[in-house]
Amino acid sequence: MEYRLSGIATAAAIGAGALVPGAAAAQTLDLSVTIPQLKVAEYHRPYVAVWIQKEGGPTRTLAVWYDQDAKEGNKGTKWLTDIRTWWRASGRTMKFPADGISSATKAPGTHKLSFAGGRSALPNLSPGKYFVTVEASREVGGLEKVRLEFVWDGSKAVSVKGSGSKELGAVSLTLKR
């Protein structure tokens, strides 16, 4: 038996991206999220979700911080529903702990996240308009989200900054190839 591969079949077999100039170059999304120190009577670390969405497309969760130590009956996941926008968009369909996405809640301070396109929770981004959203919810506290909007053309680096007013501080991202 003889097999013949056309150019299209060959491209599909080895991955079409390998034939597109520049497609193999890795994209890197660096994100900085500040959790402010609040002076309140009862402080609990916030639950935080980070996701990316191409305009008009589905959401893709990049990170979820929650109380992973509350293992009794998976109790820590109970409060994920309080991250309302993320929960409605994609959280309710996820299983926890989510490999490579979920981690423990973070103390006040600035936290750095880095994602490699196509090798982590971040897909390879095609040119277009995107939104990265960080949403935080705290027990006996509030709910806040910061949405960063950017246009990715696939070649030049993009930097965007935003800030919350209570549950989140400065949030910034840099996307580069």
PDB file of C-alpha atoms in Angstrom:
ATOM      1  CA  MET A   1       0.000   0.000   0.000  1.00  0.00           C
ATOM      2  CA  GLU A   2       1.325   3.424  -0.956  1.00  0.00           C
ATOM      3  CA  TYR A   3       0.490   6.689   0.821  1.00  0.00           C
ATOM      4  CA  ARG A   4       0.833  10.039  -0.844  1.00  0.00           C
ATOM      5  CA  LEU A   5       0.656  13.244   1.095  1.00  0.00           C
ATOM      6  CA  SER A   6      -0.419  16.446  -0.526  1.00  0.00           C
ATOM      7  CA  GLY A   7       1.025  19.772   0.656  1.00  0.00           C
ATOM      8  CA  ILE A   8      -2.138  20.447   2.644  1.00  0.00           C
ATOM      9  CA  ALA A   9      -2.106  17.025   4.261  1.00  0.00           C
ATOM     10  CA  THR A  10       1.584  17.399   5.079  1.00  0.00           C
ATOM     11  CA  ALA A  11       0.977  20.790   6.652  1.00  0.00           C
ATOM     12  CA  ALA A  12      -1.884  19.373   8.707  1.00  0.00           C
ATOM     13  CA  ALA A  13       0.195  16.368   9.728  1.00  0.00           C
ATOM     14  CA  ILE A  14       3.112  18.400  11.063  1.00  0.00           C
ATOM     15  CA  GLY A  15       1.084  21.323  12.328  1.00  0.00           C
ATOM     16  CA  ALA A  16       0.127  24.220  10.092  1.00  0.00           C
ATOM     17  CA  GLY A  17       1.768  26.689  12.436  1.00  0.00           C
ATOM     18  CA  ALA A  18       5.163  25.236  11.693  1.00  0.00           C
ATOM     19  CA  LEU A  19       4.895  26.432   8.085  1.00  0.00           C
ATOM     20  CA  VAL A  20       3.822  29.976   8.854  1.00  0.00           C
ATOM     21  CA  PRO A  21       6.798  32.329   9.212  1.00  0.00           C
ATOM     22  CA  GLY A  22       7.067  33.585  12.755  1.00  0.00           C
ATOM     23  CA  ALA A  23       4.423  31.209  14.109  1.00  0.00           C
ATOM     24  CA  ALA A  24       7.046  29.224  15.979  1.00  0.00           C
ATOM     25  CA  ALA A  25       8.255  32.319  17.817  1.00  0.00           C
ATOM     26  CA  ALA A  26       6.920  32.135  21.346  1.00  0.00           C
ATOM     27  CA  GLN A  27       4.556  34.721  22.718  1.00  0.00           C
ATOM     28  CA  THR A  28       5.014  35.697  26.333  1.00  0.00           C
ATOM     29  CA  LEU A  29       2.377  37.361  28.470  1.00  0.00           C
ATOM     30  CA  ASP A  30       3.722  38.827  31.707  1.00  0.00           C
ATOM     31  CA  LEU A  31       1.136  39.973  34.196  1.00  0.00           C
ATOM     32  CA  SER A  32       1.554  41.858  37.451  1.00  0.00           C
ATOM     33  CA  VAL A  33      -1.297  41.874  39.990  1.00  0.00           C
ATOM     34  CA  THR A  34      -1.200  43.852  43.213  1.00  0.00           C
ATOM     35  CA  ILE A  35      -3.300  42.789  46.181  1.00  0.00           C
ATOM     36  CA  PRO A  36      -3.514  45.824  48.475  1.00  0.00           C
ATOM     37  CA  GLN A  37      -3.070  45.657  52.229  1.00  0.00           C
ATOM     38  CA  LEU A  38      -6.442  46.555  53.727  1.00  0.00           C
ATOM     39  CA  LYS A  39      -6.959  47.708  57.287  1.00  0.00           C
ATOM     40  CA  VAL A  40     -10.190  45.976  58.163  1.00  0.00           C
ATOM     41  CA  ALA A  41     -11.366  44.143  61.256  1.00  0.00           C
ATOM     42  CA  GLU A  42     -11.568  40.738  59.563  1.00  0.00           C
ATOM     43  CA  TYR A  43      -9.253  40.137  56.615  1.00  0.00           C
ATOM     44  CA  HIS A  44      -9.312  37.092  54.355  1.00  0.00           C
ATOM     45  CA  ARG A  45      -7.084  36.702  51.333  1.00  0.00           C
ATOM     46  CA  PRO A  46      -9.065  37.256  48.140  1.00  0.00           C
ATOM     47  CA  TYR A  47     -10.060  34.643  45.631  1.00  0.00           C
ATOM     48  CA  VAL A  48      -8.771  35.792  42.246  1.00  0.00           C
ATOM     49  CA  ALA A  49      -9.439  34.697  38.672  1.00  0.00           C
ATOM     50  CA  VAL A  50      -7.496  35.848  35.612  1.00  0.00           C
ATOM     51  CA  TRP A  51      -8.765  35.192  32.117  1.00  0.00           C
ATOM     52  CA  ILE A  52      -8.230  36.248  28.526  1.00  0.00           C
ATOM     53  CA  GLN A  53     -10.821  36.682  25.824  1.00  0.00           C
ATOM     54  CA  LYS A  54     -10.553  37.626  22.183  1.00  0.00           C
ATOM     55  CA  GLU A  55     -13.300  40.071  21.209  1.00  0.00           C
ATOM     56  CA  GLY A  56     -16.407  38.032  20.478  1.00  0.00           C
ATOM     57  CA  GLY A  57     -14.714  34.770  21.483  1.00  0.00           C
ATOM     58  CA  PRO A  58     -14.851  32.437  24.454  1.00  0.00           C
ATOM     59  CA  THR A  59     -12.970  33.073  27.686  1.00  0.00           C
ATOM     60  CA  ARG A  60      -9.825  31.188  28.615  1.00  0.00           C
ATOM     61  CA  THR A  61      -8.897  30.979  32.298  1.00  0.00           C
ATOM     62  CA  LEU A  62      -5.221  31.699  32.945  1.00  0.00           C
ATOM     63  CA  ALA A  63      -5.130  31.496  36.753  1.00  0.00           C
ATOM     64  CA  VAL A  64      -7.404  30.963  39.753  1.00  0.00           C
ATOM     65  CA  TRP A  65      -6.260  31.589  43.317  1.00  0.00           C
ATOM     66  CA  TYR A  66      -8.429  30.024  46.009  1.00  0.00           C
ATOM     67  CA  ASP A  67      -8.197  28.396  49.427  1.00  0.00           C
ATOM     68  CA  GLN A  68      -6.712  25.039  48.526  1.00  0.00           C
ATOM     69  CA  ASP A  69      -6.097  24.191  52.187  1.00  0.00           C
ATOM     70  CA  ALA A  70      -9.825  23.911  52.886  1.00  0.00           C
ATOM     71  CA  LYS A  71      -9.876  20.319  51.684  1.00  0.00           C
ATOM     72  CA  GLU A  72     -12.708  19.187  53.913  1.00  0.00           C
ATOM     73  CA  GLY A  73     -15.369  18.376  51.355  1.00  0.00           C
ATOM     74  CA  ASN A  74     -13.545  20.567  48.817  1.00  0.00           C
ATOM     75  CA  LYS A  75     -14.774  23.511  50.902  1.00  0.00           C
ATOM     76  CA  GLY A  76     -12.349  25.985  49.331  1.00  0.00           C
ATOM     77  CA  THR A  77     -14.111  25.804  45.985  1.00  0.00           C
ATOM     78  CA  LYS A  78     -17.418  26.841  47.562  1.00  0.00           C
ATOM     79  CA  TRP A  79     -16.488  30.523  47.396  1.00  0.00           C
ATOM     80  CA  LEU A  80     -15.335  30.466  43.778  1.00  0.00           C
ATOM     81  CA  THR A  81     -18.908  31.332  42.827  1.00  0.00           C
ATOM     82  CA  ASP A  82     -18.305  34.752  44.394  1.00  0.00           C
ATOM     83  CA  ILE A  83     -15.937  35.609  41.533  1.00  0.00           C
ATOM     84  CA  ARG A  84     -19.147  36.222  39.649  1.00  0.00           C
ATOM     85  CA  THR A  85     -18.199  37.317  36.165  1.00  0.00           C
ATOM     86  CA  TRP A  86     -15.524  34.636  35.787  1.00  0.00           C
ATOM     87  CA  TRP A  87     -17.786  31.990  37.351  1.00  0.00           C
ATOM     88  CA  ARG A  88     -20.570  32.637  34.834  1.00  0.00           C
ATOM     89  CA  ALA A  89     -18.158  32.818  31.901  1.00  0.00           C
ATOM     90  CA  SER A  90     -16.139  29.659  32.520  1.00  0.00           C
ATOM     91  CA  GLY A  91     -15.528  28.806  36.175  1.00  0.00           C
ATOM     92  CA  ARG A  92     -18.627  26.697  36.671  1.00  0.00           C
ATOM     93  CA  THR A  93     -17.506  24.233  34.013  1.00  0.00           C
ATOM     94  CA  MET A  94     -14.049  23.689  35.496  1.00  0.00           C
ATOM     95  CA  LYS A  95     -12.878  20.913  37.824  1.00  0.00           C
ATOM     96  CA  PHE A  96     -10.634  21.857  40.752  1.00  0.00           C
ATOM     97  CA  PRO A  97      -7.784  21.759  41.363  1.00  0.00           C
ATOM     98  CA  ALA A  98      -7.140  22.687  37.726  1.00  0.00           C
ATOM     99  CA  ASP A  99      -3.710  21.533  36.598  1.00  0.00           C
ATOM    100  CA  GLY A 100      -1.414  24.450  35.838  1.00  0.00           C
ATOM    101  CA  ILE A 101      -4.124  27.041  36.520  1.00  0.00           C
ATOM    102  CA  SER A 102      -5.159  26.936  40.154  1.00  0.00           C
ATOM    103  CA  SER A 103      -3.044  27.855  43.129  1.00  0.00           C
ATOM    104  CA  ALA A 104      -3.394  29.087  46.689  1.00  0.00           C
ATOM    105  CA  THR A 105      -4.670  32.538  47.580  1.00  0.00           C
ATOM    106  CA  LYS A 106      -2.009  35.219  47.784  1.00  0.00           C
ATOM    107  CA  ALA A 107      -1.126  37.638  50.554  1.00  0.00           C
ATOM    108  CA  PRO A 108      -1.136  41.387  49.953  1.00  0.00           C
ATOM    109  CA  GLY A 109       1.691  42.439  47.663  1.00  0.00           C
ATOM    110  CA  THR A 110       2.582  42.382  43.977  1.00  0.00           C
ATOM    111  CA  HIS A 111       2.449  39.013  42.248  1.00  0.00           C
ATOM    112  CA  LYS A 112       4.018  38.211  38.896  1.00  0.00           C
ATOM    113  CA  LEU A 113       2.539  35.724  36.447  1.00  0.00           C
ATOM    114  CA  SER A 114       4.099  34.664  33.179  1.00  0.00           C
ATOM    115  CA  PHE A 115       2.484  32.630  30.417  1.00  0.00           C
ATOM    116  CA  ALA A 116       4.073  31.204  27.278  1.00  0.00           C
ATOM    117  CA  GLY A 117       1.766  31.096  24.295  1.00  0.00           C
ATOM    118  CA  GLY A 118       0.848  27.550  23.345  1.00  0.00           C
ATOM    119  CA  ARG A 119       2.752  26.015  26.265  1.00  0.00           C
ATOM    120  CA  SER A 120       0.638  26.991  29.239  1.00  0.00           C
ATOM    121  CA  ALA A 121      -2.940  28.091  29.815  1.00  0.00           C
ATOM    122  CA  LEU A 122      -2.343  30.803  27.212  1.00  0.00           C
ATOM    123  CA  PRO A 123      -3.087  29.787  23.623  1.00  0.00           C
ATOM    124  CA  ASN A 124      -1.061  31.230  20.756  1.00  0.00           C
ATOM    125  CA  LEU A 125      -2.787  34.510  20.081  1.00  0.00           C
ATOM    126  CA  SER A 126      -3.801  35.453  16.558  1.00  0.00           C
ATOM    127  CA  PRO A 127      -3.999  39.145  15.660  1.00  0.00           C
ATOM    128  CA  GLY A 128      -7.049  40.879  17.092  1.00  0.00           C
ATOM    129  CA  LYS A 129      -8.555  42.754  20.019  1.00  0.00           C
ATOM    130  CA  TYR A 130      -8.226  41.076  23.432  1.00  0.00           C
ATOM    131  CA  PHE A 131      -9.278  41.599  27.016  1.00  0.00           C
ATOM    132  CA  VAL A 132      -7.440  40.321  30.074  1.00  0.00           C
ATOM    133  CA  THR A 133      -9.564  40.507  33.179  1.00  0.00           C
ATOM    134  CA  VAL A 134      -8.531  40.112  36.807  1.00  0.00           C
ATOM    135  CA  GLU A 135     -11.419  39.670  39.234  1.00  0.00           C
ATOM    136  CA  ALA A 136     -11.051  39.433  43.017  1.00  0.00           C
ATOM    137  CA  SER A 137     -13.593  38.564  45.672  1.00  0.00           C
ATOM    138  CA  ARG A 138     -12.935  38.509  49.388  1.00  0.00           C
ATOM    139  CA  GLU A 139     -14.927  36.924  52.212  1.00  0.00           C
ATOM    140  CA  VAL A 140     -16.372  39.719  54.360  1.00  0.00           C
ATOM    141  CA  GLY A 141     -15.109  42.061  51.679  1.00  0.00           C
ATOM    142  CA  GLY A 142     -15.980  43.205  48.222  1.00  0.00           C
ATOM    143  CA  LEU A 143     -15.799  42.208  44.597  1.00  0.00           C
ATOM    144  CA  GLU A 144     -13.761  44.078  42.012  1.00  0.00           C
ATOM    145  CA  LYS A 145     -12.419  43.492  38.540  1.00  0.00           C
ATOM    146  CA  VAL A 146      -9.891  45.222  36.352  1.00  0.00           C
ATOM    147  CA  ARG A 147     -10.176  44.742  32.615  1.00  0.00           C
ATOM    148  CA  LEU A 148      -7.218  45.466  30.359  1.00  0.00           C
ATOM    149  CA  GLU A 149      -7.894  45.915  26.645  1.00  0.00           C
ATOM    150  CA  PHE A 150      -5.285  45.636  23.922  1.00  0.00           C
ATOM    151  CA  VAL A 151      -4.852  44.973  20.232  1.00  0.00           C
ATOM    152  CA  TRP A 152      -2.310  42.342  19.260  1.00  0.00           C
ATOM    153  CA  ASP A 153      -0.905  42.511  15.740  1.00  0.00           C
ATOM    154  CA  GLY A 154       1.423  39.598  16.254  1.00  0.00           C
ATOM    155  CA  SER A 155       4.669  41.518  15.931  1.00  0.00           C
ATOM    156  CA  LYS A 156       5.230  44.430  18.314  1.00  0.00           C
ATOM    157  CA  ALA A 157       5.057  44.294  22.101  1.00  0.00           C
ATOM    158  CA  VAL A 158       1.994  45.604  23.900  1.00  0.00           C
ATOM    159  CA  SER A 159       1.859  47.010  27.440  1.00  0.00           C
ATOM    160  CA  VAL A 160      -1.340  47.938  29.258  1.00  0.00           C
ATOM    161  CA  LYS A 161      -1.984  49.154  32.816  1.00  0.00           C
ATOM    162  CA  GLY A 162      -5.053  49.460  34.981  1.00  0.00           C
ATOM    163  CA  SER A 163      -5.939  49.720  38.615  1.00  0.00           C
ATOM    164  CA  GLY A 164      -8.613  48.761  41.064  1.00  0.00           C
ATOM    165  CA  SER A 165      -9.769  50.912  43.943  1.00  0.00           C
ATOM    166  CA  LYS A 166     -10.191  48.473  46.849  1.00  0.00           C
ATOM    167  CA  GLU A 167      -9.790  44.723  46.366  1.00  0.00           C
ATOM    168  CA  LEU A 168      -7.208  45.106  43.587  1.00  0.00           C
ATOM    169  CA  GLY A 169      -4.351  47.544  43.175  1.00  0.00           C
ATOM    170  CA  ALA A 170      -2.262  48.058  40.053  1.00  0.00           C
ATOM    171  CA  VAL A 171      -2.621  45.484  37.288  1.00  0.00           C
ATOM    172  CA  SER A 172      -0.396  45.512  34.240  1.00  0.00           C
ATOM    173  CA  LEU A 173       0.474  43.266  31.344  1.00  0.00           C
ATOM    174  CA  THR A 174       3.129  43.033  28.696  1.00  0.00           C
ATOM    175  CA  LEU A 175       2.664  40.805  25.681  1.00  0.00           C
ATOM    176  CA  LYS A 176       5.613  40.227  23.400  1.00  0.00           C
ATOM    177  CA  ARG A 177       6.906  37.820  20.856  1.00  0.00           C
TER     178      ARG A 177
END
